Amino acid sequence: MNVFELDRNYIAPTYARYPINIVKGKGSLVWDDSGKEYIDLGSGIAVNSFGVSDDEWVKAVTRQLNAFQHTSNLYYTEPCALLAYKLCERTGMKKVFFSNSGAEANECAVKAARKYACDKKGKDYYTVITLKNSFHGRTLTTLAATGQDAFHEHFKPLTGGFVHCEPTAEDLLKTAGEHKVAAVMFETVRGEGGVLPLDRSFTEAMVKLAKENDILLIADEVQTGNGRSGELFSYMNYGFTPDIVTTAKGLGGGLPIGATMLGEKVAGVFTPGLNGSTFGGNPVCCAGAINILDRIDDALLASVREKSEFVFGSLRGAAGIESVTGLGLMIGIKTEKPARQIVTECIENGVLVLTAKDKVRLLPALNIPFEQLKQAIEILKKVCAEVK
Ligand SMILES: *Cc1c(COP(=O)(O)O)cnc(C)c1O
């Protein structure tokens, strides 16, 4: 059996895969088993922050692999302690809990918020408000947090205590008035929901509400974090500081890691035994993440913003394109043709792009060479313009 047959026979069919078998890559180029080359504008869904098999990252990871690949959270290890320090230094957060995915990072955030609210305001204050069209993960709790009914079907009962509101000041205040609220959890740019940035008027109302009622703010930066937005974390574009920041995807540069960063208010909620993870803070993943984080400096962030301007400028108003939304190198494109058709035609033309609901979505590596970005955007424009 070839790969396609093996996969079809033995992999649980939860993914609608495109028919290409990736066998190698370098930077923002990947090759399939027929030797065909693709420019990758998806970077493994915002994971490969510095592209595929980046030399420096590989070196950092293999150095750690040659030292030791895993111990357990019963002992101290330098990569995880150092990564936590660097994350706190760069964000002003106080403590970090490491896990292995975005969903787990969010689970930890919800646990921290509930513990804080219970200690501070009483056990009835457990409700977490999240946004309609949000995405927070696939576990039963993070599905409950996800504000899209389509994801809830078939899996009820989900974890209780979540309500969803529109990202407007009016709906937020109304919803908060109807519940005993522990926290508001949000993506500054709803990624899976269609690459939709929040309005300032909403974030300002949210910050005010939180301050006046001792409600915690949880920024889900699983997709928006780690330089993707043109700032280290996307909330930094909005001029406020959340109480809890979660991240995953791009932090490890290709290895699984989740991080829940706890600010001043919640820094003390966890005591030994209240949370844990066998793989969390794995030294190899953390060594890779340190390398990634160190390289997301001002120069890189400036280049992300510059590339972002180029993409927005090229696509806005182009033939077959109805709208372009997003922030930094997280870009959603409403096309006249169905998004999945655009993806398929881009594949035929040697470019990998993603979708988000009914939109085409771009999440290129932060260091994609300008020439490759230009070439890929030209191909995407041609595909969007062609009537087929
Ligand atoms: C991808 C994503 C998640 C889930 O992350 P996993 O690593 O797949 O568990 C959660 N929140 C947001 C905003 C995401 O984009």
Coordinates of C-alpha atoms and ligand atoms in Angstrom, one line a residue:
M1 CA 0.0 0.0 0.0
N2 CA 1.2 3.5 -0.7
V3 CA 0.9 6.4 1.8
F4 CA -2.6 7.4 0.5
E5 CA -3.9 3.8 0.9
L6 CA -2.3 3.3 4.3
D7 CA -3.8 6.6 5.5
R8 CA -7.2 5.9 4.1
N9 CA -7.2 2.4 5.7
Y10 CA -5.7 3.1 9.1
I11 CA -6.1 6.8 10.0
A12 CA -9.3 7.9 11.7
P13 CA -10.9 9.9 9.0
T14 CA -11.2 13.3 10.9
Y15 CA -9.3 15.3 8.2
A16 CA -10.3 16.2 4.7
R17 CA -6.7 16.0 3.4
Y18 CA -5.6 17.4 0.0
P19 CA -3.9 14.7 -2.1
I20 CA -0.3 15.6 -1.6
N21 CA 2.3 13.6 0.3
I22 CA 5.0 16.0 1.6
V23 CA 8.4 14.4 1.9
K24 CA 10.8 17.3 2.6
G25 CA 11.2 21.0 2.9
K26 CA 13.5 23.9 3.5
G27 CA 12.4 27.3 4.8
S28 CA 9.2 28.2 3.0
L29 CA 9.6 25.6 0.2
V30 CA 8.2 22.0 0.5
W31 CA 8.4 19.1 -1.9
D32 CA 6.0 16.2 -2.5
D33 CA 6.8 12.6 -3.4
S34 CA 6.8 13.4 -7.1
G35 CA 9.4 16.1 -6.6
K36 CA 7.0 19.0 -7.2
E37 CA 7.9 22.2 -5.3
Y38 CA 5.4 24.3 -3.4
I39 CA 5.8 27.7 -1.8
D40 CA 4.2 27.2 1.7
L41 CA 1.9 30.0 2.8
G42 CA 0.4 27.9 5.6
S43 CA 3.5 27.0 7.7
G44 CA 1.7 24.0 9.2
I45 CA -1.0 26.3 10.4
A46 CA 1.2 28.9 11.9
V47 CA 3.5 26.4 13.6
N48 CA 6.7 26.5 11.5
S49 CA 7.5 30.1 12.6
F50 CA 10.9 30.0 10.8
G51 CA 9.8 27.6 8.1
V52 CA 10.8 24.0 7.6
S53 CA 14.0 22.5 9.0
D54 CA 15.5 25.9 9.8
D55 CA 19.2 25.4 10.5
E56 CA 19.5 27.3 13.8
W57 CA 16.3 25.7 15.2
V58 CA 17.5 22.3 14.2
K59 CA 20.8 22.9 15.9
A60 CA 19.1 24.0 19.1
V61 CA 16.8 21.0 19.1
T62 CA 19.5 18.5 18.3
R63 CA 21.8 19.9 20.9
Q64 CA 19.2 19.2 23.5
L65 CA 18.3 15.8 22.0
N66 CA 21.9 14.8 22.4
A67 CA 21.9 15.9 26.1
F68 CA 18.6 14.3 27.1
Q69 CA 15.2 14.2 25.5
H70 CA 12.9 13.9 28.5
T71 CA 13.0 13.5 32.2
S72 CA 9.8 14.3 34.2
N73 CA 8.3 17.2 36.0
L74 CA 9.7 15.7 39.3
Y75 CA 13.0 17.3 38.5
Y76 CA 14.4 20.6 37.4
T77 CA 15.5 21.2 33.8
E78 CA 17.1 24.3 32.3
P79 CA 15.3 24.7 29.0
C80 CA 11.9 24.9 30.6
A81 CA 13.0 27.3 33.3
L82 CA 14.8 29.5 30.9
L83 CA 11.9 29.6 28.4
A84 CA 9.5 30.6 31.2
Y85 CA 11.9 33.4 32.3
K86 CA 12.1 34.7 28.7
L87 CA 8.3 34.6 28.2
C88 CA 7.8 36.5 31.5
E89 CA 10.5 39.0 30.6
R90 CA 8.9 39.8 27.3
T91 CA 5.3 40.0 28.5
G92 CA 5.3 41.1 32.1
M93 CA 3.5 37.9 33.1
K94 CA 4.7 36.3 36.3
K95 CA 4.4 32.5 36.0
V96 CA 4.1 29.9 33.2
F97 CA 2.5 26.5 33.0
F98 CA 3.7 24.4 30.1
S99 CA 1.6 21.8 28.3
N100 CA 1.6 20.3 24.8
S101 CA -1.1 22.0 22.7
G102 CA -3.3 25.1 22.4
A103 CA -6.3 23.3 23.9
E104 CA -4.4 22.2 27.0
A105 CA -3.0 25.8 27.4
N106 CA -6.6 27.0 27.3
E107 CA -7.8 24.3 29.7
C108 CA -5.2 25.5 32.2
A109 CA -6.3 29.1 31.7
V110 CA -9.9 28.2 32.5
K111 CA -8.8 26.2 35.6
A112 CA -6.7 29.2 36.8
A113 CA -9.6 31.6 36.2
R114 CA -12.2 29.4 38.0
K115 CA -9.8 28.9 41.0
Y116 CA -9.2 32.7 41.2
A117 CA -12.8 33.6 41.0
C118 CA -13.8 30.9 43.5
D119 CA -11.2 32.0 46.0
K120 CA -12.0 35.7 45.5
K121 CA -15.7 35.9 44.8
G122 CA -17.2 32.6 45.6
K123 CA -18.0 29.3 43.9
D124 CA -20.9 30.6 41.8
Y125 CA -18.5 32.8 39.9
Y126 CA -17.4 30.3 37.3
T127 CA -18.9 31.5 34.0
V128 CA -16.4 32.3 31.2
I129 CA -17.7 34.5 28.4
T130 CA -16.2 33.8 25.0
L131 CA -16.9 35.2 21.6
K132 CA -19.2 34.0 18.8
N133 CA -17.1 32.6 16.0
S134 CA -14.2 31.9 18.3
F135 CA -12.1 28.7 18.3
H136 CA -10.4 27.5 21.5
G137 CA -9.7 23.8 20.9
R138 CA -11.1 20.3 20.6
T139 CA -11.3 19.0 24.2
L140 CA -14.8 18.9 25.7
T141 CA -14.0 22.1 27.7
T142 CA -12.4 24.0 24.9
L143 CA -15.2 23.0 22.6
A144 CA -17.6 24.4 25.1
A145 CA -15.6 27.6 25.0
T146 CA -15.6 27.6 21.2
G147 CA -18.4 29.9 20.1
Q148 CA -19.5 27.9 17.0
D149 CA -22.5 25.6 17.3
A150 CA -21.3 23.4 14.5
F151 CA -18.4 22.2 16.7
H152 CA -20.7 21.2 19.6
E153 CA -23.0 18.9 17.7
H154 CA -22.6 15.2 18.5
F155 CA -20.6 15.7 21.7
K156 CA -23.0 17.0 24.3
P157 CA -23.0 17.4 27.2
L158 CA -20.0 19.7 27.0
T159 CA -18.4 21.3 30.1
G160 CA -20.8 23.8 31.5
G161 CA -20.2 27.4 32.5
F162 CA -19.5 28.9 29.1
V163 CA -21.6 31.6 27.4
H164 CA -20.9 33.3 24.1
C165 CA -21.4 36.9 23.0
E166 CA -20.9 39.0 19.9
P167 CA -17.7 41.1 20.0
T168 CA -19.6 44.3 20.7
A169 CA -19.5 46.4 23.9
E170 CA -23.3 46.2 24.0
D171 CA -23.6 42.4 23.9
L172 CA -20.7 41.9 26.2
L173 CA -22.2 44.1 28.9
K174 CA -25.6 42.5 28.5
T175 CA -24.1 39.0 28.8
A176 CA -21.9 39.9 31.8
G177 CA -25.0 41.3 33.5
E178 CA -26.8 38.0 33.2
H179 CA -24.1 35.7 34.7
K180 CA -21.7 35.5 37.6
V181 CA -18.5 35.9 35.5
A182 CA -15.0 34.6 36.2
A183 CA -13.4 35.6 33.0
V184 CA -13.7 36.8 29.4
M185 CA -11.6 34.7 26.9
F186 CA -10.9 36.0 23.4
E187 CA -8.7 35.8 20.4
T188 CA -7.7 39.3 19.3
V189 CA -8.0 38.0 15.8
R190 CA -10.4 35.1 15.5
G191 CA -8.4 32.8 13.3
E192 CA -10.5 29.7 12.5
G193 CA -13.6 32.0 12.7
G194 CA -12.5 33.8 9.5
V195 CA -9.4 35.9 10.5
L196 CA -11.5 38.7 12.1
P197 CA -9.6 41.3 14.3
L198 CA -11.5 42.7 17.3
D199 CA -12.5 46.4 17.2
R200 CA -10.8 48.7 19.7
S201 CA -14.2 49.9 20.9
F202 CA -14.8 46.3 22.0
T203 CA -11.5 45.7 23.7
E204 CA -11.7 49.0 25.5
A205 CA -15.2 48.1 26.8
M206 CA -13.9 44.7 27.8
V207 CA -11.0 46.1 29.7
K208 CA -13.2 48.5 31.5
L209 CA -15.8 45.8 32.5
A210 CA -13.0 43.6 33.7
K211 CA -11.4 46.3 35.8
E212 CA -14.7 47.4 37.4
N213 CA -15.8 43.8 38.3
D214 CA -12.6 41.9 38.9
I215 CA -13.2 39.8 35.9
L216 CA -10.1 38.1 34.4
L217 CA -9.1 38.6 30.8
I218 CA -7.7 35.5 29.0
A219 CA -6.1 36.2 25.7
D220 CA -6.0 33.0 23.5
E221 CA -2.8 33.7 21.6
V222 CA -2.5 30.2 20.3
Q223 CA -2.6 31.3 16.7
T224 CA -2.0 35.1 17.0
G225 CA 1.1 34.8 19.3
N226 CA 4.8 34.5 18.7
G227 CA 5.2 37.4 16.2
R228 CA 2.4 36.4 13.9
S229 CA 0.5 39.7 14.4
G230 CA 3.5 41.9 13.9
E231 CA 4.0 42.2 17.7
L232 CA 5.3 39.4 19.9
F233 CA 1.7 38.8 21.2
S234 CA -1.3 40.3 19.5
Y235 CA -2.8 42.0 22.5
M236 CA 0.2 44.3 22.3
N237 CA -1.4 45.8 19.2
Y238 CA -4.3 46.9 21.4
G239 CA -2.6 48.5 24.3
F240 CA -3.8 46.5 27.3
T241 CA -2.4 43.6 29.3
P242 CA -4.5 40.5 29.9
D243 CA -4.4 38.5 33.2
I244 CA -3.7 35.2 31.4
V245 CA -2.2 34.6 28.0
T246 CA -2.2 31.2 26.3
T247 CA -0.1 30.2 23.4
A248 CA 1.1 27.2 21.4
K249 CA 1.3 26.8 17.6
G250 CA 4.2 29.0 16.6
L251 CA 6.0 28.9 20.0
G252 CA 7.8 25.6 19.4
G253 CA 8.7 26.3 15.8
G254 CA 7.4 22.8 14.8
L255 CA 7.4 20.8 18.0
P256 CA 4.4 20.5 20.3
I257 CA 4.3 22.9 23.2
G258 CA 1.6 24.9 24.9
A259 CA 2.1 27.7 27.5
T260 CA -0.3 29.4 29.9
M261 CA 1.2 32.6 31.2
L262 CA -0.3 33.9 34.5
G263 CA -0.2 37.6 35.3
E264 CA 0.0 39.2 38.7
K265 CA -3.6 38.5 39.8
V266 CA -3.4 34.7 39.1
A267 CA 0.3 34.1 39.7
G268 CA -0.5 32.4 43.0
V269 CA -3.6 30.3 42.2
F270 CA -1.8 27.0 41.6
T271 CA -0.1 25.0 44.3
P272 CA 1.5 21.5 43.9
G273 CA -0.9 19.0 42.5
L274 CA -3.5 21.4 41.1
N275 CA -2.3 20.9 37.5
G276 CA 0.3 18.8 35.7
S277 CA 1.4 17.2 32.5
T278 CA 3.7 14.3 31.7
F279 CA 5.2 15.9 28.6
G280 CA 4.6 19.6 29.5
G281 CA 7.9 21.6 29.4
N282 CA 9.6 18.9 27.5
P283 CA 13.3 20.0 27.2
V284 CA 13.6 19.4 23.4
C285 CA 10.4 21.4 22.7
C286 CA 11.6 24.1 25.1
A287 CA 15.0 24.3 23.6
G288 CA 13.4 24.8 20.2
A289 CA 11.0 27.4 21.6
I290 CA 13.9 29.4 23.2
N291 CA 15.5 29.6 19.8
I292 CA 12.3 30.8 18.2
L293 CA 11.5 33.4 20.9
D294 CA 15.0 34.8 20.9
R295 CA 14.7 35.4 17.1
I296 CA 11.4 37.2 17.3
D297 CA 13.1 40.6 17.8
D298 CA 12.2 44.1 16.7
A299 CA 13.8 43.6 13.3
L300 CA 11.8 40.5 12.6
L301 CA 8.6 42.1 13.8
A302 CA 9.2 45.1 11.5
S303 CA 9.7 42.7 8.6
V304 CA 6.5 40.9 9.5
R305 CA 4.6 44.2 9.3
E306 CA 6.3 45.1 6.1
K307 CA 5.4 41.8 4.5
S308 CA 1.9 42.2 5.8
E309 CA 1.5 45.6 4.1
F310 CA 2.7 44.1 0.9
V311 CA 0.2 41.3 1.0
F312 CA -2.7 43.6 1.9
G313 CA -1.7 46.1 -0.7
S314 CA -1.4 43.4 -3.4
L315 CA -4.7 41.6 -2.7
R316 CA -7.1 44.4 -1.8
G317 CA -9.2 45.3 -4.8
A318 CA -7.7 42.6 -6.9
A319 CA -9.9 40.7 -9.4
G320 CA -11.9 37.9 -7.8
I321 CA -11.2 39.2 -4.3
E322 CA -14.0 40.6 -2.2
S323 CA -12.2 41.5 1.0
V324 CA -9.0 41.0 2.9
T325 CA -8.9 41.0 6.8
G326 CA -6.4 40.2 9.5
L327 CA -3.3 41.4 11.2
G328 CA 0.4 40.9 10.4
L329 CA 1.0 37.6 8.6
M330 CA -2.5 36.3 9.6
I331 CA -4.6 37.1 6.6
G332 CA -8.1 36.1 5.5
I333 CA -9.3 36.5 2.0
K334 CA -12.9 36.4 0.8
T335 CA -12.8 35.2 -2.8
E336 CA -15.5 35.1 -5.4
K337 CA -14.8 31.4 -6.1
P338 CA -15.2 29.0 -3.2
A339 CA -12.2 28.9 -0.8
R340 CA -11.6 25.2 -1.2
Q341 CA -11.5 25.6 -5.0
I342 CA -8.8 28.3 -4.6
V343 CA -6.8 26.0 -2.4
T344 CA -6.9 23.2 -4.9
E345 CA -6.0 25.5 -7.8
C346 CA -3.2 27.0 -5.8
I347 CA -1.8 23.4 -5.1
E348 CA -1.9 22.8 -8.9
N349 CA 0.1 25.9 -9.3
G350 CA 2.7 25.1 -6.6
V351 CA 1.4 27.2 -3.7
L352 CA 0.0 26.0 -0.3
V353 CA -2.7 28.1 1.3
L354 CA -5.3 27.4 4.0
T355 CA -9.0 28.1 4.6
A356 CA -10.9 29.6 7.6
K357 CA -14.6 29.0 7.3
D358 CA -15.5 30.4 3.8
K359 CA -12.2 32.3 3.4
V360 CA -8.8 31.6 2.1
R361 CA -6.3 32.0 4.9
L362 CA -2.5 32.8 4.7
L363 CA -0.2 32.1 7.6
P364 CA 3.3 32.1 6.0
A365 CA 6.5 31.6 8.0
L366 CA 7.6 34.8 9.6
N367 CA 10.9 34.7 7.7
I368 CA 9.5 33.8 4.3
P369 CA 11.9 35.4 1.7
F370 CA 10.2 38.4 0.0
E371 CA 10.8 36.9 -3.4
Q372 CA 9.0 33.7 -2.5
L373 CA 6.2 35.7 -0.9
K374 CA 5.8 37.9 -4.0
Q375 CA 5.8 34.9 -6.4
A376 CA 3.2 33.0 -4.3
I377 CA 1.0 36.1 -4.0
E378 CA 1.1 36.5 -7.8
I379 CA 0.0 32.9 -8.3
L380 CA -2.8 33.3 -5.7
K381 CA -4.0 36.5 -7.5
K382 CA -4.0 34.8 -10.8
V383 CA -6.0 31.8 -9.4
C384 CA -8.5 34.2 -7.7
A385 CA -9.0 36.2 -11.0
E386 CA -9.4 33.2 -13.3
V387 CA -13.0 32.3 -14.1
K388 CA -13.2 28.5 -14.1
Ligands
LIG1 C1 -5.3 26.1 17.0 C2 -6.0 26.8 18.1 C3 -6.3 26.2 19.3 C4 -6.1 24.7 19.5 O1 -4.8 24.4 19.5 P1 -4.4 22.8 19.5 O2 -2.9 22.9 19.6 O3 -4.9 22.3 18.2 O4 -5.0 22.2 20.6 C5 -6.8 27.0 20.3 N1 -7.1 28.3 20.1 C6 -6.8 28.9 18.9 C7 -7.0 30.4 18.8 C8 -6.3 28.2 17.9 O5 -6.0 28.8 16.7

